Every structure is written in structure tokens, then in C-alpha cells.
mmCIF file of N, CA, C and O in Angstrom:
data_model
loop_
_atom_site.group_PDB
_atom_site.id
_atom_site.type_symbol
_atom_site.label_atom_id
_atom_site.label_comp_id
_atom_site.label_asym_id
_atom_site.label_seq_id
_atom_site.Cartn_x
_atom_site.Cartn_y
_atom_site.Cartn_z
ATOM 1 N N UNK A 1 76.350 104.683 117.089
ATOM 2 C CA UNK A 1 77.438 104.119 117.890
ATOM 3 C C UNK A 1 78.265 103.087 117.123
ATOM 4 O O UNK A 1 79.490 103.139 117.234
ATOM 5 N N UNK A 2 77.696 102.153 116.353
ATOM 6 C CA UNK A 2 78.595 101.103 115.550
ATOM 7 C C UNK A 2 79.214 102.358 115.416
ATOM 8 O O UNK A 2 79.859 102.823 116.356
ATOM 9 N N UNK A 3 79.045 103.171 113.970
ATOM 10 C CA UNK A 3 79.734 103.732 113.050
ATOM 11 C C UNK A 3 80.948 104.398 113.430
ATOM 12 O O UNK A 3 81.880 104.746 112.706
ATOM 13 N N UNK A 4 80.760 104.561 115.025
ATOM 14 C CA UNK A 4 82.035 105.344 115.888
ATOM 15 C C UNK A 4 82.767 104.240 115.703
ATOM 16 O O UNK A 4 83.536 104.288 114.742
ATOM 17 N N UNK A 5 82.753 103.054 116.474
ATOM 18 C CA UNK A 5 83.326 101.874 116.834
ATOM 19 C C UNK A 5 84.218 101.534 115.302
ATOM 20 O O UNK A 5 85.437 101.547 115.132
ATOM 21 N N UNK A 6 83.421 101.318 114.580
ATOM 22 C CA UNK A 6 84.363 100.711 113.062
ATOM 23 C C UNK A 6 85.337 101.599 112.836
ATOM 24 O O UNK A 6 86.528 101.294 112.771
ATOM 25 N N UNK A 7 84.726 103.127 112.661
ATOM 26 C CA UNK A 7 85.932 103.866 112.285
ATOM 27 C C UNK A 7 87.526 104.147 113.199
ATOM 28 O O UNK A 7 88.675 104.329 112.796
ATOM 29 N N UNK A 8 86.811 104.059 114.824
ATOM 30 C CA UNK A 8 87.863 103.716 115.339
ATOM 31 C C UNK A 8 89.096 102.580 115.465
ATOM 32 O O UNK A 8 90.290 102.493 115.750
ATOM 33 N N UNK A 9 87.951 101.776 115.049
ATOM 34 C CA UNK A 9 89.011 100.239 115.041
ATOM 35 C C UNK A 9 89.417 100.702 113.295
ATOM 36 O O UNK A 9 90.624 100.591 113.079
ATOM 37 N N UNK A 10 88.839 101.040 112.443
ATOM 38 C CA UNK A 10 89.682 101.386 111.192
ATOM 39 C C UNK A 10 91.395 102.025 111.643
ATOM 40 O O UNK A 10 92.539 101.589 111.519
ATOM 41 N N UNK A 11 90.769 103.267 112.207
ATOM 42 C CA UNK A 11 92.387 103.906 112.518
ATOM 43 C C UNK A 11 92.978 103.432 112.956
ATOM 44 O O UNK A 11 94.115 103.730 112.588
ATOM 45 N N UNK A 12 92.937 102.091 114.304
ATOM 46 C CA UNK A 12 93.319 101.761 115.373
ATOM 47 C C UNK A 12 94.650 101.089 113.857
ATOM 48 O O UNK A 12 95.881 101.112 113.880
ATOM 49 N N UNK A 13 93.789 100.623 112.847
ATOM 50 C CA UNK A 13 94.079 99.476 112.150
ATOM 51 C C UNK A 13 95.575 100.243 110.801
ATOM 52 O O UNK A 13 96.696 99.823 110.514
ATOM 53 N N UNK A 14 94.930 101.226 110.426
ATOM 54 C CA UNK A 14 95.797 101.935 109.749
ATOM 55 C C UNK A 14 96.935 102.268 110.714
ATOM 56 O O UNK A 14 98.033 101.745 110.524
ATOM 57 N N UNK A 15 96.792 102.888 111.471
ATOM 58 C CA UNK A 15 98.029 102.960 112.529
ATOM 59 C C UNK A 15 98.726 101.932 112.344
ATOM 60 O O UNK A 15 99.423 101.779 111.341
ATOM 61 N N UNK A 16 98.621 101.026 113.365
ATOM 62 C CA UNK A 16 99.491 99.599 113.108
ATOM 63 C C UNK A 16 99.956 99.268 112.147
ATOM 64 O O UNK A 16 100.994 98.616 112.264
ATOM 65 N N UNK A 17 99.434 99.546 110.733
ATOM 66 C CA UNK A 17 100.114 99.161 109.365
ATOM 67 C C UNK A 17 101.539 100.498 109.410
ATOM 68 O O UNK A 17 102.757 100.324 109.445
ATOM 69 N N UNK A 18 100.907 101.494 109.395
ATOM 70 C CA UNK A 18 101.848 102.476 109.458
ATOM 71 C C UNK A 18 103.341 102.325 110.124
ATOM 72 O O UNK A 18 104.453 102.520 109.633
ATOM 73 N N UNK A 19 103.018 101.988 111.167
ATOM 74 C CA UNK A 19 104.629 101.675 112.400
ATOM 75 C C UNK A 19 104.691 100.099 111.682
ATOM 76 O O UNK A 19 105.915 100.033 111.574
ATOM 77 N N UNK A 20 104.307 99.101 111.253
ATOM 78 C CA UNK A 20 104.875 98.125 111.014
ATOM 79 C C UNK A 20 105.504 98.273 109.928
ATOM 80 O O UNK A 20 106.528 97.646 109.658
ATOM 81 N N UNK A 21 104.918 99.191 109.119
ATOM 82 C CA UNK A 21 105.844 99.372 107.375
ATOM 83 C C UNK A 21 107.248 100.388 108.255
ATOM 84 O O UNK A 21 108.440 100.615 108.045
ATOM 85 N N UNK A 22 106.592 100.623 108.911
ATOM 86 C CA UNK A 22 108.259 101.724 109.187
ATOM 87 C C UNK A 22 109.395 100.843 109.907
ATOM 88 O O UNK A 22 110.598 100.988 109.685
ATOM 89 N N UNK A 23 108.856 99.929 110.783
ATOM 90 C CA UNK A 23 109.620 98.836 111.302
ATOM 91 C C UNK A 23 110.181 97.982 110.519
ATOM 92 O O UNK A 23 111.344 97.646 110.742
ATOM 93 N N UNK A 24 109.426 97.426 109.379
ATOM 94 C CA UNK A 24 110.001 96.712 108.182
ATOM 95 C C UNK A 24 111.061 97.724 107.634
ATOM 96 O O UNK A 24 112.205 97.351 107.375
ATOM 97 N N UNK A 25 110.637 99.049 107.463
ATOM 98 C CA UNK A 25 111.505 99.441 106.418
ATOM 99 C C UNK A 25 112.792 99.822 107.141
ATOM 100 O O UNK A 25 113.844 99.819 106.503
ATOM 101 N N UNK A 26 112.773 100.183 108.570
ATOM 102 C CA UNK A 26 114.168 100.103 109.138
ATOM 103 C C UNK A 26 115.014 99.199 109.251
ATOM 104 O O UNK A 26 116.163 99.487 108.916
ATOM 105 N N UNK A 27 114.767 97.996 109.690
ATOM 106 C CA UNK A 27 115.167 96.571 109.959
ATOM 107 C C UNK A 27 115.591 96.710 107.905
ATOM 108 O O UNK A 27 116.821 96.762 107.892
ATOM 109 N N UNK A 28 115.213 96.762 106.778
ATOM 110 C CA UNK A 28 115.665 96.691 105.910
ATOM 111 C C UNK A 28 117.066 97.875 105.643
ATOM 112 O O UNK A 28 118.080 97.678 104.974
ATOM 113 N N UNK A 29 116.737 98.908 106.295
ATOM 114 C CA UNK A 29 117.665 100.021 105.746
ATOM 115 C C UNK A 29 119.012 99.023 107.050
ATOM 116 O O UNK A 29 120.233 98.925 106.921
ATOM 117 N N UNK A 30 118.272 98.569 107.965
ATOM 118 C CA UNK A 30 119.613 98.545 108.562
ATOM 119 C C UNK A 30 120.921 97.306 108.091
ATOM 120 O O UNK A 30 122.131 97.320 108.319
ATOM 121 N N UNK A 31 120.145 96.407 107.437
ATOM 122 C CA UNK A 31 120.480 95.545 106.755
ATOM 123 C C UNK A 31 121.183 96.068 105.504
ATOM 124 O O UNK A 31 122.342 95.701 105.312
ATOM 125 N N UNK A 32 120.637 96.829 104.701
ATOM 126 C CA UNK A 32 121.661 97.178 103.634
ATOM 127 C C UNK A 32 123.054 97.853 103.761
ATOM 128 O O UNK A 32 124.133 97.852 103.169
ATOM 129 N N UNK A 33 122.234 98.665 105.276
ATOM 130 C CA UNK A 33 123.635 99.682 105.407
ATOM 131 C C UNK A 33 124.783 98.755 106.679
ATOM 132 O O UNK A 33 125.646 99.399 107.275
ATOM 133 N N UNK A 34 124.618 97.396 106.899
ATOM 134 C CA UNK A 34 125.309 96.526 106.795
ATOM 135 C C UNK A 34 126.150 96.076 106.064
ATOM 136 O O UNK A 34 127.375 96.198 106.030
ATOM 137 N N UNK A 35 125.052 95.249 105.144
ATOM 138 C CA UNK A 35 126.191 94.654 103.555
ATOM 139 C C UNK A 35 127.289 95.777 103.138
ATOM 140 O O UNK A 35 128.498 95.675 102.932
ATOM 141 N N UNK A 36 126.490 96.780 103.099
ATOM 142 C CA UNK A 36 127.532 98.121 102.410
ATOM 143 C C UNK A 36 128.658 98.326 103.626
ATOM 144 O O UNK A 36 129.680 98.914 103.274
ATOM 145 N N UNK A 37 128.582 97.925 104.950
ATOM 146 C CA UNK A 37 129.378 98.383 105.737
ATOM 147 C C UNK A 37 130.486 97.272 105.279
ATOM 148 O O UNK A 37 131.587 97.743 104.994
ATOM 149 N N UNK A 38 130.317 95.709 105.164
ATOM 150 C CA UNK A 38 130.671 94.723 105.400
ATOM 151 C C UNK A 38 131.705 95.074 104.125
ATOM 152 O O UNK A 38 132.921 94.949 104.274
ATOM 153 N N UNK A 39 131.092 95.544 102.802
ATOM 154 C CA UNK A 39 131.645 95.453 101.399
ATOM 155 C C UNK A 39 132.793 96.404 101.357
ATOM 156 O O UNK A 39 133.782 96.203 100.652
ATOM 157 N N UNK A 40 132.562 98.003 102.539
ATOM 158 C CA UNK A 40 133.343 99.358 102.673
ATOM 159 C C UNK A 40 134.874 98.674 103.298
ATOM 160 O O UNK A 40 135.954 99.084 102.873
ATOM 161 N N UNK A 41 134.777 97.656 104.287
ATOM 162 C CA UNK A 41 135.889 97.356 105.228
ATOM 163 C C UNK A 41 136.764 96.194 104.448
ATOM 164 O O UNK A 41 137.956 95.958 104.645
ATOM 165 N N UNK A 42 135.749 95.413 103.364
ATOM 166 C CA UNK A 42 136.891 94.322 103.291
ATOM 167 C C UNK A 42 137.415 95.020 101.407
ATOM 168 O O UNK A 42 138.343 94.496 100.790
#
């Protein structure tokens, strides 16, 4: 029974890294494709 428990809280744990790197990496794409918007207009 541990060994269920750890591995579940492992995935529980990889998950969360997963959507937070994708959240970081949007919030970054959306930011660049800002500056570039900001740099296209003026």
C-alpha cells in the first residue's frame, strides 16, 4: 500500500510540474509576442 501511495503522489507531482512549465511557457510566449507586437506598430 505505501508503494501505491508514493507513486501516486509521484504523478500527482509530475503532473503539476507539467501544466506549470506550460503555464510559464505561455505567459512567456505571450509576452514576447507582445514586445514584437509593440515593435510591428511603432
Amino acid at each position: 500500500m505505501p508503494a501505491e501511495t508514493t507513486n501516486s503522489a509521484t504523478e500527482d507531482r509530475t503532473q503539476a510540474v507539467e501544466s506549470e512549465r506550460g503555464a510559464i511557457l505561455a505567459v512567456l510566449l505571450m509576452v514576447i509576442l507582445g514586445v514584437a507586437g509593440i515593435f510591428a506598430v511603432s
